[in-house]
Coordinates of C-alpha atoms in Angstrom, one line a residue:
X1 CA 0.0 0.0 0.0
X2 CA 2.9 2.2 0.4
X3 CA 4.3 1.8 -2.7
X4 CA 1.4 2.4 -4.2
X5 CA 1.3 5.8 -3.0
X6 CA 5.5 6.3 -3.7
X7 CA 4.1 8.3 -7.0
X8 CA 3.1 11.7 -8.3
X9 CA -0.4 11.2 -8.8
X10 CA -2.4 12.7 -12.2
X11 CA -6.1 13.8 -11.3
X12 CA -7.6 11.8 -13.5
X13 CA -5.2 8.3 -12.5
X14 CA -5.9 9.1 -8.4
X15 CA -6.8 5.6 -7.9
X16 CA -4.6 2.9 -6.0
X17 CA -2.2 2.2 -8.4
X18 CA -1.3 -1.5 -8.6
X19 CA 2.7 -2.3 -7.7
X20 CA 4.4 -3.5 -10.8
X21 CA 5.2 -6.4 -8.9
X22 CA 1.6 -7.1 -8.5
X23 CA 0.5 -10.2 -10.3
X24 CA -2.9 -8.5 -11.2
X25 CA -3.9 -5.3 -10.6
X26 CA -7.7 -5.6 -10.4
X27 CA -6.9 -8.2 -7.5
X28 CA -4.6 -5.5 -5.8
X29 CA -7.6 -3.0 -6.4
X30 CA -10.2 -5.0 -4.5
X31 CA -7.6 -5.8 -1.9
X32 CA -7.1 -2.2 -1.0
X33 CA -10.7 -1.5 -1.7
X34 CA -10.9 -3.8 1.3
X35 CA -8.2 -2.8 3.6
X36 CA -9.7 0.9 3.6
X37 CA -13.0 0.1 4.3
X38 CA -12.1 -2.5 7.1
X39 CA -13.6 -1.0 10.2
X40 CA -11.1 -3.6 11.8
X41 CA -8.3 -1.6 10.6
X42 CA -7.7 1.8 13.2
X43 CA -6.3 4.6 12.9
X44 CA -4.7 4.1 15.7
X45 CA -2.7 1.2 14.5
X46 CA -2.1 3.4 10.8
X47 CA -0.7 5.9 12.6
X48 CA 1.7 3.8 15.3
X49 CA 3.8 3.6 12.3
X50 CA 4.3 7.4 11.5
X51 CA 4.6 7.8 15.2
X52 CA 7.8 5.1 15.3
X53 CA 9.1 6.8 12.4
X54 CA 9.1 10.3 14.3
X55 CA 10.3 9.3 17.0
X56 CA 13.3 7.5 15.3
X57 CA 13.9 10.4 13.2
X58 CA 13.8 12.9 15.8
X59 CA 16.4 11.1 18.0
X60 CA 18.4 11.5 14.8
X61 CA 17.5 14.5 13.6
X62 CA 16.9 17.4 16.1
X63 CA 19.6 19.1 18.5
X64 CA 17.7 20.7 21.9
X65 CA 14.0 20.5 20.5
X66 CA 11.6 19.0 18.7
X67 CA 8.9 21.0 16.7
X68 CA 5.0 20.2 16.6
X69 CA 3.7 22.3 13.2
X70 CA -0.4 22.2 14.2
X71 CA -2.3 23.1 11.2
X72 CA -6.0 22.6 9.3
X73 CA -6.6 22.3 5.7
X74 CA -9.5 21.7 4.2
X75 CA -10.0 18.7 1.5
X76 CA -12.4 19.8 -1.0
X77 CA -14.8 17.7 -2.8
X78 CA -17.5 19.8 -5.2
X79 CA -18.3 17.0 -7.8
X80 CA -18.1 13.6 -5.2
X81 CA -21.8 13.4 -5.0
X82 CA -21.3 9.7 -3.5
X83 CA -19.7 11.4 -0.4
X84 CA -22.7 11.5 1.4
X85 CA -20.8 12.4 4.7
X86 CA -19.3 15.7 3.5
X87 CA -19.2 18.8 5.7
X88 CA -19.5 22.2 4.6
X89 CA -16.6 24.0 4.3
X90 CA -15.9 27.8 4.6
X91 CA -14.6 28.3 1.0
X92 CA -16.8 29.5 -1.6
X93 CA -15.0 28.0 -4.0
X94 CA -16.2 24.5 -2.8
X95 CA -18.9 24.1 -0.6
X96 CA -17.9 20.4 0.8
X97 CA -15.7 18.3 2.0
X98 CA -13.7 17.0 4.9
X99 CA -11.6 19.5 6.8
X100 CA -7.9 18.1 7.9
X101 CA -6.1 18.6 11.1
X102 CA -2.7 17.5 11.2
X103 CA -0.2 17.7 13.9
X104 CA 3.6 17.2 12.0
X105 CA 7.0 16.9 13.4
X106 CA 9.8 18.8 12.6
X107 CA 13.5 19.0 13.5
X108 CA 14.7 21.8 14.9
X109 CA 18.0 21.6 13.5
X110 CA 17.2 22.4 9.5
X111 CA 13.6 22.5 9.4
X112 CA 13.2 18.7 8.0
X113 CA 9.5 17.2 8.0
X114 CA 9.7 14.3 9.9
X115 CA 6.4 12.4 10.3
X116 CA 3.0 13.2 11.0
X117 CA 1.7 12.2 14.4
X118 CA -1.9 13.1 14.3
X119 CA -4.1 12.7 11.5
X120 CA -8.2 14.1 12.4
X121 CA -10.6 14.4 9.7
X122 CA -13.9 16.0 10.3
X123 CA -17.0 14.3 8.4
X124 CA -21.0 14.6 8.8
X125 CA -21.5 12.0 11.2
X126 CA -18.1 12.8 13.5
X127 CA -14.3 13.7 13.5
X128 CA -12.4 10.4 12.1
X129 CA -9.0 10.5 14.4
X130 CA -5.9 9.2 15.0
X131 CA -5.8 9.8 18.7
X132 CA -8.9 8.1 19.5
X133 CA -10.4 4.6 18.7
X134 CA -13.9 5.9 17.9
X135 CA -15.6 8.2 15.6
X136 CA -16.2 11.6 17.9
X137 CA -17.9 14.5 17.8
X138 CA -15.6 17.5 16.9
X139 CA -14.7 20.8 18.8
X140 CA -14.0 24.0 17.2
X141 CA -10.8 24.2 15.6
X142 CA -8.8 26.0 18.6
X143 CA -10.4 23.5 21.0
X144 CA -9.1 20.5 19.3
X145 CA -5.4 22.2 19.8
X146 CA -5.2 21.1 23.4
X147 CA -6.1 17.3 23.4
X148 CA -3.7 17.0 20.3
X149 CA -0.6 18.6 22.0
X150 CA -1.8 16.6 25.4
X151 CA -1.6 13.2 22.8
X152 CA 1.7 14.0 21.5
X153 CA 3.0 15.8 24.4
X154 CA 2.6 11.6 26.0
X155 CA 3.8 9.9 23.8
X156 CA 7.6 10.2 25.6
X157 CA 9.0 11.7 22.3
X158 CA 13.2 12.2 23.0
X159 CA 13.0 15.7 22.5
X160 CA 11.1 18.6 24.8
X161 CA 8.5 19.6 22.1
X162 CA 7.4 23.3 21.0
X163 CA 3.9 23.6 19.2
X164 CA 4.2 25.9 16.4
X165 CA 0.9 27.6 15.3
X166 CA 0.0 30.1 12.8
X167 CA -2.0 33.2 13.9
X168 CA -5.4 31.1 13.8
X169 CA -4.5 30.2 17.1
X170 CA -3.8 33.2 18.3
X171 CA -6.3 33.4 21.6
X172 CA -5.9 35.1 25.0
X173 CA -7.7 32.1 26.4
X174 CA -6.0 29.3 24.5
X175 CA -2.5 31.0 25.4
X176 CA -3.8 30.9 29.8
X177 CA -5.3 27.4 29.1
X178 CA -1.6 26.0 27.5
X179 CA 0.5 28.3 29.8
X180 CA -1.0 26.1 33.3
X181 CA 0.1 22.5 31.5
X182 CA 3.4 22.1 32.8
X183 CA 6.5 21.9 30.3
X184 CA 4.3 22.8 27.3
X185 CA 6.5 25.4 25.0
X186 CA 4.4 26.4 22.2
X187 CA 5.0 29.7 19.6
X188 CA 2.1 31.3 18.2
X189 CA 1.8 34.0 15.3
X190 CA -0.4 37.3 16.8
X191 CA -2.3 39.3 15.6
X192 CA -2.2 42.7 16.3
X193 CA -3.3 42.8 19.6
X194 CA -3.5 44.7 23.0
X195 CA -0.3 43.4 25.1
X196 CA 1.1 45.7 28.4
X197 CA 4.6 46.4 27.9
X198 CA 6.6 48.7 30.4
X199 CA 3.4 49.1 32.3
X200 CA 1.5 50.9 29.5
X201 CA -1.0 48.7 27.3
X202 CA -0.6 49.2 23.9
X203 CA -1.2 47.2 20.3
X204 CA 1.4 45.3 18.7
X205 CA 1.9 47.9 15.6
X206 CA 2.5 50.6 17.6
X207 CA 5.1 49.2 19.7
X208 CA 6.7 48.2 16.9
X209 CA 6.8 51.9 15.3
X210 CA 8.7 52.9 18.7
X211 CA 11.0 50.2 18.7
X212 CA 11.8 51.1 15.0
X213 CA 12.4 54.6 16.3
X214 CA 14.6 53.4 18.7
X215 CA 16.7 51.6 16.3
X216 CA 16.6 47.9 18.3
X217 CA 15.8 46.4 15.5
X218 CA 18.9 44.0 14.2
X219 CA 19.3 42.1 11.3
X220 CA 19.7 38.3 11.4
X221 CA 19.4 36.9 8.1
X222 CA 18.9 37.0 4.7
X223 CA 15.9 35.4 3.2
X224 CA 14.2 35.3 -0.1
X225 CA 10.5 36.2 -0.3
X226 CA 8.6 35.9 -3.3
X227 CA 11.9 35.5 -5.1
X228 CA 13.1 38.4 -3.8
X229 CA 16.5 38.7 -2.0
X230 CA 15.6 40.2 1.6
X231 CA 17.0 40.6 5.4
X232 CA 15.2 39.5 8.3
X233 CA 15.3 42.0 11.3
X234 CA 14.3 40.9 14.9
X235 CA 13.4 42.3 18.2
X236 CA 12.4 41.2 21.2
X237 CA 10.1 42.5 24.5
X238 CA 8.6 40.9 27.2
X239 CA 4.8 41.7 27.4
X240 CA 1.8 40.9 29.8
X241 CA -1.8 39.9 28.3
X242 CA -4.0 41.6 30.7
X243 CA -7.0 41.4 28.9
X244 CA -9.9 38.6 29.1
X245 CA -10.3 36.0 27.0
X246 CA -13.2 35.3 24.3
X247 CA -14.5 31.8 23.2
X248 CA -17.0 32.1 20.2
X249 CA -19.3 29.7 19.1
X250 CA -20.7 31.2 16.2
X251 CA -23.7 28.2 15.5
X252 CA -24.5 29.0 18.8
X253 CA -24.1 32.1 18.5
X254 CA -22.4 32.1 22.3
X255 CA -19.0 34.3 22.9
X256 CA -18.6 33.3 26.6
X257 CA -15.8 35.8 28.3
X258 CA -13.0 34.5 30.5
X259 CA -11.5 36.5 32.6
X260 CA -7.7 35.3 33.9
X261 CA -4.8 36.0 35.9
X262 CA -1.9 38.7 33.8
X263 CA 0.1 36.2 31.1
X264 CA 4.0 37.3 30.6
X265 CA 5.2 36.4 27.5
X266 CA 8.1 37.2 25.2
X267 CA 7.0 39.4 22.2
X268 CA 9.6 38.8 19.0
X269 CA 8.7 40.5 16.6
X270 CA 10.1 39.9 13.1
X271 CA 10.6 42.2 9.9
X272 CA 11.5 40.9 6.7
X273 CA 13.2 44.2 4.6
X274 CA 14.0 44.9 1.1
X275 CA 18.1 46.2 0.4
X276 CA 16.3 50.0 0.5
X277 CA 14.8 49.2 4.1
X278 CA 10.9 49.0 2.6
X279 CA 9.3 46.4 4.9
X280 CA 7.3 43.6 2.8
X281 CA 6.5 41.1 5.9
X282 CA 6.2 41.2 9.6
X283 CA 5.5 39.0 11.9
X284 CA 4.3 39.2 15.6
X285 CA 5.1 35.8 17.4
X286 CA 4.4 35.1 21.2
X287 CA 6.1 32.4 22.9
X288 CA 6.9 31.1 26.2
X289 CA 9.7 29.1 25.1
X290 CA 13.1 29.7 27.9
X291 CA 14.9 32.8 27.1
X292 CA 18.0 30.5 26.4
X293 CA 16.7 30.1 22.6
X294 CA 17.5 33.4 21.3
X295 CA 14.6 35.2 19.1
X296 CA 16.1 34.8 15.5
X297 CA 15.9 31.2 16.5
X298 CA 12.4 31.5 17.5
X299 CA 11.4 33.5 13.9
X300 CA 13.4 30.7 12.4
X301 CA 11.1 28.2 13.5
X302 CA 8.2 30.1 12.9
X303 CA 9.3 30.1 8.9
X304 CA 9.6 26.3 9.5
X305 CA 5.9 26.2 10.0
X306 CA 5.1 26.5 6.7
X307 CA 6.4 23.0 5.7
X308 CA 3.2 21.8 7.0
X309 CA 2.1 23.8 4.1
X310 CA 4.2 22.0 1.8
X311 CA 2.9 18.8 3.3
X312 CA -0.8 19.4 2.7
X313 CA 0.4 20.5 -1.0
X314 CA 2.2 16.9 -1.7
X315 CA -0.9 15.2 -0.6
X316 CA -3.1 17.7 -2.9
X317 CA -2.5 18.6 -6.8
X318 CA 1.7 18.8 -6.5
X319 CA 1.7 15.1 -5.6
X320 CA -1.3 12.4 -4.6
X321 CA -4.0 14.5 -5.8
X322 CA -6.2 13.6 -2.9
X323 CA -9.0 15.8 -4.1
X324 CA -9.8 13.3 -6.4
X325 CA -9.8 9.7 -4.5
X326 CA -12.7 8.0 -5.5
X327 CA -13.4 6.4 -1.6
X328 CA -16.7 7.1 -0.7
X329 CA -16.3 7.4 2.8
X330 CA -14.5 9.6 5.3
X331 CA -13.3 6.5 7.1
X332 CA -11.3 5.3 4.2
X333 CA -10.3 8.6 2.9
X334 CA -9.1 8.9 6.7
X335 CA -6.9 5.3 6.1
X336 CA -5.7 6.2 2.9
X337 CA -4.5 9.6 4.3
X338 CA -2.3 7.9 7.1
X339 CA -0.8 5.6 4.1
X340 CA 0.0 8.6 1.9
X341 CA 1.4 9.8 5.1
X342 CA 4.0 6.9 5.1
X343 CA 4.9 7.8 1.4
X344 CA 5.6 11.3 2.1
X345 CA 8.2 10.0 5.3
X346 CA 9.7 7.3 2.8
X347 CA 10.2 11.0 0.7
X348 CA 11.7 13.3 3.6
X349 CA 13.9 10.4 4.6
X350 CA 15.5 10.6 1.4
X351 CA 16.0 14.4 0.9
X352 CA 18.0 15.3 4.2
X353 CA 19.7 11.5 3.9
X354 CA 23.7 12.1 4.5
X355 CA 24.3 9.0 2.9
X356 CA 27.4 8.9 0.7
X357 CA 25.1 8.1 -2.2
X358 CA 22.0 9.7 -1.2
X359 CA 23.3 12.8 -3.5
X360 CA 23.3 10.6 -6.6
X361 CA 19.8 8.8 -5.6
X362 CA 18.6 12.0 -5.6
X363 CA 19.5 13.4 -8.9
X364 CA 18.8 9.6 -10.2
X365 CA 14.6 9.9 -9.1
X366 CA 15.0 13.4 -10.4
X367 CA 15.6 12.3 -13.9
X368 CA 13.5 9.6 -14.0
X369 CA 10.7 11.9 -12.6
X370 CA 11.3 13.8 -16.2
X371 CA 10.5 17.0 -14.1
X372 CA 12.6 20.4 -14.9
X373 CA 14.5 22.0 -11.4
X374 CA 14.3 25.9 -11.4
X375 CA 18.4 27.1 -11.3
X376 CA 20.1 26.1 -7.7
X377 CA 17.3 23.9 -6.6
X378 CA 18.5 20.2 -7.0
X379 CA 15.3 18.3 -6.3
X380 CA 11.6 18.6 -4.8
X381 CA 9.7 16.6 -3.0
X382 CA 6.9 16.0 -5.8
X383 CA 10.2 15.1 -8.4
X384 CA 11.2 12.4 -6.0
X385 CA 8.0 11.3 -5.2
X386 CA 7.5 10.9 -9.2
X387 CA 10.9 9.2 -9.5
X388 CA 10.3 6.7 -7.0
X389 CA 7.2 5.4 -9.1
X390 CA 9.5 5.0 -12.3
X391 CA 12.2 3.3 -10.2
X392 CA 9.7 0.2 -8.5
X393 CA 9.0 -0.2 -12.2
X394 CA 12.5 -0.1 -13.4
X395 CA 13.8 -3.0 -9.9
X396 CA 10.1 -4.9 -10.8
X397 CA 11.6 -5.2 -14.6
X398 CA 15.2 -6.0 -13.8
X399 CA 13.5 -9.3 -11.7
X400 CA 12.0 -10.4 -14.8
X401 CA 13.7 -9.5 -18.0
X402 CA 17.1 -9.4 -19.0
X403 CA 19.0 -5.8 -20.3
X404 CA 18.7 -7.5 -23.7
X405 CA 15.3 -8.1 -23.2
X406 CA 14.5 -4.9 -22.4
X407 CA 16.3 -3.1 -25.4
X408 CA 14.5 -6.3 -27.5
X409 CA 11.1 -4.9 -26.5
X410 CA 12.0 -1.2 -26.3
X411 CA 13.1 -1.6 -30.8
X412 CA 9.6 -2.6 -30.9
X413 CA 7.3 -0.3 -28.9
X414 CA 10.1 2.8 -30.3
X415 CA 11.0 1.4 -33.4
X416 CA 12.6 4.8 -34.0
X417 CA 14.7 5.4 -30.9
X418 CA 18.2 6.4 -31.1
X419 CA 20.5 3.8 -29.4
X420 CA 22.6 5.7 -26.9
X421 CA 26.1 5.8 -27.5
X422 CA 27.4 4.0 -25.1
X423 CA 24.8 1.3 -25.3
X424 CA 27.8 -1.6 -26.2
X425 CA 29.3 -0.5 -23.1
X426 CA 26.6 -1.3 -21.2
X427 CA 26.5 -4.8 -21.7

């Protein structure tokens, strides 16, 4: 099943792909047709493996910490009539579907995806979830955050974890609730809110306008943005949330107010400059991570965050095109998703592999993918992804046919291919 899934998926192929090894591939069809709508298969037991996987990789792959990217996305489905269980979504570019909420790890040393540890997927009848051995019925979006970092946060991982969120999360209530759980680290994007700093409350924008005036600002790195070469600047305060707390329930239409002790928390706030100073990005991050990890690190991880996006976009039309899976159900969808997973870790392991080789295995997957690399970028994830289809075809046809064989058949399905040169040498 995950080789099935080792390939860059068209729209209209998004079907399990029979193995080449696979001595039919209607019989593998039905099989998987089975396996992912067996209500004896969990997702609990799915997901075990992507949870080994992290926690091998992270003992590997992270120095001091180990990064929990939390993020929603929603899978759309406007044509899938035979989805009866679909959910509407907020997008009114497609009504329904399921809605996603993944929890992925990342290393904290060079931002590598390392496995996804939580898989929930919100249907008609109840959130379909990883975490839980039963269909359940969902919470709002912030609400889930907690239970998911209270899963992970037990699972013993070998790295103290930081939950990385973007600014969906950002909530006066959410921050009190995760501040009382002892040991749990988590940065979150802001918006620009009310925050006391040096005993006067003020928003976020204008204490940045006085802190630009005061010239604290320092640069840390150079970035690109929209392919544009640009310098990150940083700064950093520590700032008090005085201010109550709201939880909204908009179906209910309930906004119940919480009122809380004073939260300190650091305040970096990140500017990302052109070479004439003009400021195209900024960034207002609260954390409670230890003042040992300095704040460029801290805006560093933040950028990190967005491979989640990159994840949700090798599952969609850049790789397995899982807009168009033909399972009728959430619950398979659901299975299929945490097998997909496994293909996109078999990927990541690959592209930050140190191996002597792993270079050349690269570059090989690359050209078998056919795909063309924009200047100084030596691979993607969808190009390896794509290469790894063509290569279980190429080992399946080595175990059955003979070099000679192969050019035999290749004269007559391209009668008028050019040999290569070198094509005695291979021999």
């Amino acid at each position: 099943m995950i080789e099935s899934h080792l390939q860059a998926t068209q729209a209209t192929a998004s079907g399990i792909h029979a193995v080449c090894s696979a001595s039919q591939a209607f019989a593998t069809t039905q099989a998987a047709y089975r396996f992912l709508n067996n209500k004896r298969v969990t997702l609990g037991v799915l997901a075990q493996q992507l949870i080994d996987a992290g926690r091998s990789e992270a003992a590997e792959c992270c120095v001091e910490y180990l990064l929990v990217v939390h993020d929603w996305s929603q899978l759309m489905y406007r044509d899938h009539t035979k989805k009866h269980d679909r959910v509407a979504l907020s997008s009114r570019r497609v009504p329904e579907g399921y809605e996603l909420q993944s929890a992925l790890l990342v290393s904290d040393r060079d931002g590598s995806p390392l496995a996804p540890v939580v898989q929930s997927l919100r249907a008609a009848e109840g959130v379909y979830c990883s975490r839980t051995p039963y269909v359940r019925q969902p919470l709002s979006p912030l609400d889930e955050l907690d239970p998911t970092m209270t899963f992970v946060e037990g699972l013993k991982l070998p790295r103290p974890l930081v939950h990385i969120i973007d600014a969906e999360a950002d909530s006066v209530a959410h921050y009190r609730q995760w501040s009382t759980r002892s040991g749990r680290l988590y940065v979150v994007r802001a918006d620009d809110r009310l925050a006391e700093f040096a005993g006067k409350e003020q928003k976020f924008s204008a204490l940045r306008e006085q802190l630009r005036q005061q010239d604290t600002f320092r640069r840390v790195r150079e970035v690109t943005i929209h392919g544009q070469r640009a310098h990150q600047w940083i700064v950093e305060v520590p700032v008090t949330l005085t201010r109550p707390g709201y939880r909204n329930r908009p179906n209910s239409g309930d906004r119940q107010r919480i009122v809380g002790p004073p939260l300190p928390l650091r305040l970096v706030i990140a500017e990302v400059r052109d070479d004439d100073g003009g400021v195209l990005a900024v960034w207002y991050l609260l954390t409670n991570v230890p003042a040992e990890v300095d704040a460029a690190t801290i805006a560093l991880w933040y950028h990190w965050r967005w491979l989640i996006e990159t994840y949700f976009k090798l599952l969609k039309s850049a790789g397995m095109n899982v807009e168009m899976w033909q399972q009728e159900t959430a619950a398979a969808i659901a299975r299929r998703l945490l097998v997909a997973s496994m293909a996109c870790v078999t990927v990541w392991r690959l592209a930050r592999s140190e191996h002597p080789q792993a270079e050349e295995a690269r570059r090989f997957l690359v050209r078998l993918s056919g795909r063309q690399m924009k200047h100084k970028t030596p691979f993607t994830m969808p190009a390896l992804l794509a290469g790894m289809w063509v290569l279980l075809a190429m080992l399946d046809a080595w175990e059955h046919y003979s070099l000679d064989d192969i050019r035999a058949l290749a004269d007559v399905a391209l009668p008028h291919r050019r040999p290569p040169p070198n094509a005695s040498r291979l021999v």
